[in-house]
Amino acid sequence: MKVFVYNTTQEASEKAYDVFENAYNNGANVFGLATGSTPEGLYSEIIKSDIDLSNCISINLDEYYGLDKNHPQSYNYYMYDNLFKHKPFKKSYVPNGMNKDAEDEVRKYNQIIDEHPIDFQLLGIGVNGHIGFNEPGTPFELRTHLVELTPSTVEVNSRFFDSIDEVPNQAYSMGIADIMAAKEVLLMAFGEAKAEAIKALIEGEVSEDVPVTCLKNHTNVTVILDQGSASLLSK
Ligand code: GLP
């Protein structure tokens, strides 16, 4: 695992762009993408660059169950607004939160991943160590599934909604098995709220209690941190 710590999120985002561009230059064509505030700086760098993604495929990690793609807090909308409208891919996949038939949505999404094996997977991290929406306790062998969000995740993510009652308590998420199958992983984490989860990733044991620790078993992972998320590391 390669770990980089930066003083500012801007420097960290520029480094993340270098890692992304390097993967692209080495032939990566299918990009697993993430939402949240953390990758916004990377997406700005991608938009500013002259990289051409029009022959590439993107597959997003997750989507809230019950949110339409035009809902401002949906991850479909986030991706359109933060990246796709500026830098289109050949084809972009995000789970359909409006598909109430979970079995159908899961089958379709797993088929998309099977048809486009992920070369490069971008990850943020939840305060409780979740990746995508794989909450603590999720078996590592699971693929895409409908998740019951923990009360703490609903609360943390309520900052983007008008009230906590509007936050969906379920989501579709790629599974840990899908994330681990990616050839390369880039994880970004900013802020002290992520420090415990980052300490578990870098200094702890592999445990389903802290989903991100699965990455200790992946052979090609880059971790980009700021001082806050790195603040509990012993060296
Ligand atoms: C959500 C997403 C995660 C993301 C996390 C952190 O829970 N499902 O994929 O990593 O938020 O978001 P932020 O970067 O805003 O802290």
mmCIF file of C-alpha atoms and ligand atoms in Angstrom:
data_model
loop_
_atom_site.group_PDB
_atom_site.id
_atom_site.type_symbol
_atom_site.label_atom_id
_atom_site.label_comp_id
_atom_site.label_asym_id
_atom_site.label_seq_id
_atom_site.Cartn_x
_atom_site.Cartn_y
_atom_site.Cartn_z
ATOM 1 C CA MET A 1 0.000 0.000 0.000
ATOM 2 C CA LYS A 2 1.434 3.382 -1.013
ATOM 3 C CA VAL A 3 0.463 6.150 1.426
ATOM 4 C CA PHE A 4 0.858 9.882 0.735
ATOM 5 C CA VAL A 5 0.055 12.675 3.195
ATOM 6 C CA TYR A 6 -0.412 16.288 2.063
ATOM 7 C CA ASN A 7 -0.827 19.585 3.869
ATOM 8 C CA THR A 8 -3.736 20.721 1.755
ATOM 9 C CA THR A 9 -6.619 18.972 0.037
ATOM 10 C CA GLN A 10 -5.649 20.834 -3.144
ATOM 11 C CA GLU A 11 -2.180 19.221 -3.202
ATOM 12 C CA ALA A 12 -3.771 15.876 -2.368
ATOM 13 C CA SER A 13 -6.274 16.248 -5.214
ATOM 14 C CA GLU A 14 -3.458 17.095 -7.655
ATOM 15 C CA LYS A 15 -1.607 13.943 -6.582
ATOM 16 C CA ALA A 16 -4.832 11.953 -6.994
ATOM 17 C CA TYR A 17 -5.120 13.325 -10.522
ATOM 18 C CA ASP A 18 -1.543 12.170 -11.273
ATOM 19 C CA VAL A 19 -2.437 8.655 -10.095
ATOM 20 C CA PHE A 20 -5.624 8.707 -12.195
ATOM 21 C CA GLU A 21 -3.798 9.995 -15.289
ATOM 22 C CA ASN A 22 -1.020 7.471 -14.858
ATOM 23 C CA ALA A 23 -3.577 4.645 -14.803
ATOM 24 C CA TYR A 24 -5.211 6.095 -17.934
ATOM 25 C CA ASN A 25 -1.840 6.360 -19.696
ATOM 26 C CA ASN A 26 -1.160 2.741 -18.775
ATOM 27 C CA GLY A 27 -4.341 1.621 -20.512
ATOM 28 C CA ALA A 28 -7.053 1.793 -17.836
ATOM 29 C CA ASN A 29 -10.381 2.116 -19.618
ATOM 30 C CA VAL A 30 -13.008 1.224 -17.012
ATOM 31 C CA PHE A 31 -13.102 3.561 -14.016
ATOM 32 C CA GLY A 32 -15.013 2.829 -10.831
ATOM 33 C CA LEU A 33 -16.076 6.211 -9.432
ATOM 34 C CA ALA A 34 -17.127 7.543 -6.030
ATOM 35 C CA THR A 35 -19.193 10.404 -4.657
ATOM 36 C CA GLY A 36 -18.952 12.553 -1.530
ATOM 37 C CA SER A 37 -17.081 15.777 -0.831
ATOM 38 C CA THR A 38 -13.647 14.110 -0.888
ATOM 39 C CA PRO A 39 -13.280 13.430 -4.637
ATOM 40 C CA GLU A 40 -14.618 16.846 -5.705
ATOM 41 C CA GLY A 41 -11.080 18.286 -6.006
ATOM 42 C CA LEU A 42 -9.957 15.325 -8.118
ATOM 43 C CA TYR A 43 -12.981 15.779 -10.390
ATOM 44 C CA SER A 44 -12.074 19.480 -10.768
ATOM 45 C CA GLU A 45 -8.550 18.464 -11.789
ATOM 46 C CA ILE A 46 -9.935 15.980 -14.330
ATOM 47 C CA ILE A 47 -12.225 18.685 -15.757
ATOM 48 C CA LYS A 48 -9.323 21.185 -15.999
ATOM 49 C CA SER A 49 -7.101 18.666 -17.761
ATOM 50 C CA ASP A 50 -7.193 17.768 -21.425
ATOM 51 C CA ILE A 51 -7.625 14.058 -20.697
ATOM 52 C CA ASP A 52 -10.129 12.527 -23.109
ATOM 53 C CA LEU A 53 -12.458 10.049 -21.406
ATOM 54 C CA SER A 54 -14.863 9.751 -24.329
ATOM 55 C CA ASN A 55 -13.743 6.182 -25.018
ATOM 56 C CA CYS A 56 -13.824 5.157 -21.356
ATOM 57 C CA ILE A 57 -16.507 3.557 -19.204
ATOM 58 C CA SER A 58 -17.404 4.649 -15.675
ATOM 59 C CA ILE A 59 -19.205 2.544 -13.101
ATOM 60 C CA ASN A 60 -20.231 4.204 -9.852
ATOM 61 C CA LEU A 61 -20.101 2.560 -6.474
ATOM 62 C CA ASP A 62 -23.539 3.311 -5.133
ATOM 63 C CA GLU A 63 -26.858 5.146 -5.153
ATOM 64 C CA TYR A 64 -29.547 5.905 -2.604
ATOM 65 C CA TYR A 65 -32.615 3.669 -2.860
ATOM 66 C CA GLY A 66 -35.683 5.701 -3.767
ATOM 67 C CA LEU A 67 -33.931 8.800 -5.141
ATOM 68 C CA ASP A 68 -34.588 9.707 -8.745
ATOM 69 C CA LYS A 69 -31.567 10.531 -10.919
ATOM 70 C CA ASN A 70 -32.690 14.163 -11.023
ATOM 71 C CA HIS A 71 -32.880 14.480 -7.232
ATOM 72 C CA PRO A 72 -30.135 16.948 -6.211
ATOM 73 C CA GLN A 73 -28.839 14.549 -3.530
ATOM 74 C CA SER A 74 -28.846 11.486 -5.751
ATOM 75 C CA TYR A 75 -25.440 10.159 -6.754
ATOM 76 C CA ASN A 76 -26.600 10.111 -10.388
ATOM 77 C CA TYR A 77 -27.095 13.860 -10.146
ATOM 78 C CA TYR A 78 -23.839 14.401 -8.248
ATOM 79 C CA MET A 79 -21.862 12.624 -10.970
ATOM 80 C CA TYR A 80 -23.577 14.543 -13.739
ATOM 81 C CA ASP A 81 -23.012 17.858 -11.983
ATOM 82 C CA ASN A 82 -19.443 17.277 -10.762
ATOM 83 C CA LEU A 83 -18.000 15.411 -13.718
ATOM 84 C CA PHE A 84 -20.049 14.002 -16.573
ATOM 85 C CA LYS A 85 -21.555 17.238 -17.878
ATOM 86 C CA HIS A 86 -18.024 18.642 -18.202
ATOM 87 C CA LYS A 87 -16.097 15.496 -19.120
ATOM 88 C CA PRO A 88 -18.299 12.834 -20.665
ATOM 89 C CA PHE A 89 -17.412 9.167 -20.723
ATOM 90 C CA LYS A 90 -18.467 6.863 -23.544
ATOM 91 C CA LYS A 91 -20.916 5.267 -21.126
ATOM 92 C CA SER A 92 -21.505 5.937 -17.430
ATOM 93 C CA TYR A 93 -23.299 3.566 -15.092
ATOM 94 C CA VAL A 94 -24.782 4.464 -11.687
ATOM 95 C CA PRO A 95 -27.302 2.175 -9.954
ATOM 96 C CA ASN A 96 -30.939 3.070 -10.566
ATOM 97 C CA GLY A 97 -32.265 4.066 -7.146
ATOM 98 C CA MET A 98 -35.804 4.078 -8.492
ATOM 99 C CA ASN A 99 -35.755 0.374 -9.319
ATOM 100 C CA LYS A 100 -37.797 -1.029 -6.445
ATOM 101 C CA ASP A 101 -37.015 -4.575 -7.565
ATOM 102 C CA ALA A 102 -33.726 -5.112 -5.745
ATOM 103 C CA GLU A 103 -33.085 -8.533 -7.247
ATOM 104 C CA ASP A 104 -33.447 -7.072 -10.730
ATOM 105 C CA GLU A 105 -31.214 -4.038 -10.032
ATOM 106 C CA VAL A 106 -28.520 -6.174 -8.400
ATOM 107 C CA ARG A 107 -28.512 -8.634 -11.307
ATOM 108 C CA LYS A 108 -28.292 -5.816 -13.857
ATOM 109 C CA TYR A 109 -25.482 -4.014 -12.036
ATOM 110 C CA ASN A 110 -23.426 -7.155 -11.518
ATOM 111 C CA GLN A 111 -23.825 -7.909 -15.208
ATOM 112 C CA ILE A 112 -22.515 -4.422 -16.069
ATOM 113 C CA ILE A 113 -19.469 -5.013 -13.845
ATOM 114 C CA ASP A 114 -18.921 -8.463 -15.374
ATOM 115 C CA GLU A 115 -19.018 -6.989 -18.868
ATOM 116 C CA HIS A 116 -16.646 -4.157 -17.923
ATOM 117 C CA PRO A 117 -14.093 -5.360 -15.372
ATOM 118 C CA ILE A 118 -12.886 -2.348 -13.405
ATOM 119 C CA ASP A 119 -9.329 -1.231 -14.109
ATOM 120 C CA PHE A 120 -9.179 1.634 -11.630
ATOM 121 C CA GLN A 121 -11.398 2.071 -8.570
ATOM 122 C CA LEU A 122 -11.646 5.419 -6.781
ATOM 123 C CA LEU A 123 -12.836 5.306 -3.162
ATOM 124 C CA GLY A 124 -13.729 7.747 -0.432
ATOM 125 C CA ILE A 125 -14.375 6.453 3.062
ATOM 126 C CA GLY A 126 -17.166 6.801 5.580
ATOM 127 C CA VAL A 127 -16.489 7.871 9.168
ATOM 128 C CA ASN A 128 -17.227 4.270 10.262
ATOM 129 C CA GLY A 129 -14.830 2.844 7.659
ATOM 130 C CA HIS A 130 -17.434 2.066 5.015
ATOM 131 C CA ILE A 131 -16.429 2.031 1.371
ATOM 132 C CA GLY A 132 -19.140 2.514 -1.208
ATOM 133 C CA PHE A 133 -22.025 1.855 1.152
ATOM 134 C CA ASN A 134 -20.557 -1.370 2.552
ATOM 135 C CA GLU A 135 -21.290 -0.824 6.219
ATOM 136 C CA PRO A 136 -19.435 -2.479 9.136
ATOM 137 C CA GLY A 137 -20.191 -6.196 9.280
ATOM 138 C CA THR A 138 -20.735 -6.601 5.522
ATOM 139 C CA PRO A 139 -19.297 -9.950 4.390
ATOM 140 C CA PHE A 140 -16.315 -9.326 2.142
ATOM 141 C CA GLU A 141 -17.554 -11.838 -0.440
ATOM 142 C CA LEU A 142 -20.755 -9.888 -1.213
ATOM 143 C CA ARG A 143 -21.236 -8.305 -4.624
ATOM 144 C CA THR A 144 -23.767 -5.554 -5.423
ATOM 145 C CA HIS A 145 -26.583 -5.553 -2.893
ATOM 146 C CA LEU A 146 -29.282 -3.445 -1.264
ATOM 147 C CA VAL A 147 -27.846 -2.032 1.965
ATOM 148 C CA GLU A 148 -29.554 -0.956 5.186
ATOM 149 C CA LEU A 149 -27.629 2.195 6.111
ATOM 150 C CA THR A 150 -26.529 2.480 9.722
ATOM 151 C CA PRO A 151 -28.074 5.296 11.793
ATOM 152 C CA SER A 152 -24.608 6.894 12.027
ATOM 153 C CA THR A 153 -24.229 6.995 8.219
ATOM 154 C CA VAL A 154 -27.727 8.454 7.837
ATOM 155 C CA GLU A 155 -26.790 11.112 10.372
ATOM 156 C CA VAL A 156 -23.398 11.922 8.810
ATOM 157 C CA ASN A 157 -24.942 12.177 5.334
ATOM 158 C CA SER A 158 -27.883 14.273 6.540
ATOM 159 C CA ARG A 159 -25.679 17.357 6.171
ATOM 160 C CA PHE A 160 -26.498 17.301 2.453
ATOM 161 C CA PHE A 161 -30.279 17.111 2.988
ATOM 162 C CA ASP A 162 -32.788 19.646 4.347
ATOM 163 C CA SER A 163 -33.625 17.317 7.224
ATOM 164 C CA ILE A 164 -32.546 13.892 8.487
ATOM 165 C CA ASP A 165 -36.008 12.509 7.646
ATOM 166 C CA GLU A 166 -35.263 13.019 3.968
ATOM 167 C CA VAL A 167 -32.146 10.816 4.001
ATOM 168 C CA PRO A 168 -32.918 7.400 2.511
ATOM 169 C CA ASN A 169 -32.049 4.562 4.876
ATOM 170 C CA GLN A 170 -31.250 2.123 2.092
ATOM 171 C CA ALA A 171 -28.889 2.208 -0.862
ATOM 172 C CA TYR A 172 -27.630 0.031 -3.681
ATOM 173 C CA SER A 173 -23.897 -0.546 -3.402
ATOM 174 C CA MET A 174 -21.263 -2.523 -5.198
ATOM 175 C CA GLY A 175 -19.889 -5.093 -2.795
ATOM 176 C CA ILE A 176 -16.422 -5.501 -1.335
ATOM 177 C CA ALA A 177 -15.855 -8.390 -3.763
ATOM 178 C CA ASP A 178 -16.426 -6.004 -6.693
ATOM 179 C CA ILE A 179 -14.072 -3.398 -5.228
ATOM 180 C CA MET A 180 -11.384 -6.006 -4.539
ATOM 181 C CA ALA A 181 -11.625 -7.257 -8.138
ATOM 182 C CA ALA A 182 -10.490 -3.861 -9.485
ATOM 183 C CA LYS A 183 -6.930 -3.953 -10.811
ATOM 184 C CA GLU A 184 -5.958 -0.744 -9.018
ATOM 185 C CA VAL A 185 -7.512 1.191 -6.134
ATOM 186 C CA LEU A 186 -7.087 4.847 -5.145
ATOM 187 C CA LEU A 187 -8.531 5.782 -1.755
ATOM 188 C CA MET A 188 -8.796 9.423 -0.680
ATOM 189 C CA ALA A 189 -9.606 10.557 2.866
ATOM 190 C CA PHE A 190 -9.680 14.075 4.255
ATOM 191 C CA GLY A 191 -10.366 15.372 7.748
ATOM 192 C CA GLU A 192 -9.994 14.197 11.331
ATOM 193 C CA ALA A 193 -13.362 12.421 11.273
ATOM 194 C CA LYS A 194 -11.720 9.788 9.047
ATOM 195 C CA ALA A 195 -8.580 9.376 11.200
ATOM 196 C CA GLU A 196 -9.717 6.275 13.131
ATOM 197 C CA ALA A 197 -10.783 4.431 9.999
ATOM 198 C CA ILE A 198 -7.481 5.344 8.320
ATOM 199 C CA LYS A 199 -5.508 4.119 11.334
ATOM 200 C CA ALA A 200 -7.413 0.822 11.120
ATOM 201 C CA LEU A 201 -6.582 0.569 7.411
ATOM 202 C CA ILE A 202 -2.890 1.279 7.760
ATOM 203 C CA GLU A 203 -2.059 -0.095 11.201
ATOM 204 C CA GLY A 204 -4.907 -2.458 12.102
ATOM 205 C CA GLU A 205 -5.977 -6.000 11.235
ATOM 206 C CA VAL A 206 -8.233 -7.055 8.366
ATOM 207 C CA SER A 207 -11.756 -7.138 9.816
ATOM 208 C CA GLU A 208 -15.291 -6.988 8.449
ATOM 209 C CA ASP A 209 -16.016 -4.627 11.352
ATOM 210 C CA VAL A 210 -14.055 -1.944 9.463
ATOM 211 C CA PRO A 211 -14.842 -2.569 5.786
ATOM 212 C CA VAL A 212 -11.944 -0.496 4.395
ATOM 213 C CA THR A 213 -9.441 -2.936 5.956
ATOM 214 C CA CYS A 214 -10.231 -5.353 3.105
ATOM 215 C CA LEU A 215 -7.798 -3.253 1.079
ATOM 216 C CA LYS A 216 -4.901 -4.672 3.120
ATOM 217 C CA ASN A 217 -5.412 -7.782 0.958
ATOM 218 C CA HIS A 218 -5.281 -5.861 -2.344
ATOM 219 C CA THR A 219 -1.929 -5.668 -4.130
ATOM 220 C CA ASN A 220 -2.252 -2.280 -5.856
ATOM 221 C CA VAL A 221 -3.621 0.397 -3.516
ATOM 222 C CA THR A 222 -2.683 4.073 -3.232
ATOM 223 C CA VAL A 223 -3.957 6.048 -0.226
ATOM 224 C CA ILE A 224 -3.976 9.856 -0.349
ATOM 225 C CA LEU A 225 -4.520 11.665 2.947
ATOM 226 C CA ASP A 226 -4.440 15.144 4.414
ATOM 227 C CA GLN A 227 -2.983 15.937 7.847
ATOM 228 C CA GLY A 228 -6.358 15.455 9.534
ATOM 229 C CA SER A 229 -7.080 11.939 8.287
ATOM 230 C CA ALA A 230 -3.435 10.978 8.951
ATOM 231 C CA SER A 231 -3.430 12.466 12.468
ATOM 232 C CA LEU A 232 -3.716 9.151 14.373
ATOM 233 C CA LEU A 233 -0.987 7.329 12.449
ATOM 234 C CA SER A 234 1.976 6.438 14.614
ATOM 235 C CA LYS A 235 4.641 7.442 12.066
HETATM 236 C C1 GLP B 1 -20.979 8.301 1.315
HETATM 237 C C2 GLP B 1 -20.591 7.463 0.113
HETATM 238 C C3 GLP B 1 -19.158 6.993 0.196
HETATM 239 C C4 GLP B 1 -18.261 8.160 0.543
HETATM 240 C C5 GLP B 1 -18.667 8.726 1.878
HETATM 241 C C6 GLP B 1 -17.766 9.836 2.366
HETATM 242 O O1 GLP B 1 -21.361 7.566 2.417
HETATM 243 N N1 GLP B 1 -21.442 6.320 -0.052
HETATM 244 O O2 GLP B 1 -18.790 6.401 -1.040
HETATM 245 O O3 GLP B 1 -16.926 7.731 0.562
HETATM 246 O O4 GLP B 1 -19.991 9.219 1.718
HETATM 247 O O5 GLP B 1 -18.189 11.080 1.936
HETATM 248 P P1 GLP B 1 -17.345 12.405 2.126
HETATM 249 O O6 GLP B 1 -16.240 12.323 1.102
HETATM 250 O O7 GLP B 1 -18.309 13.512 1.822
HETATM 251 O O8 GLP B 1 -16.833 12.418 3.510
#
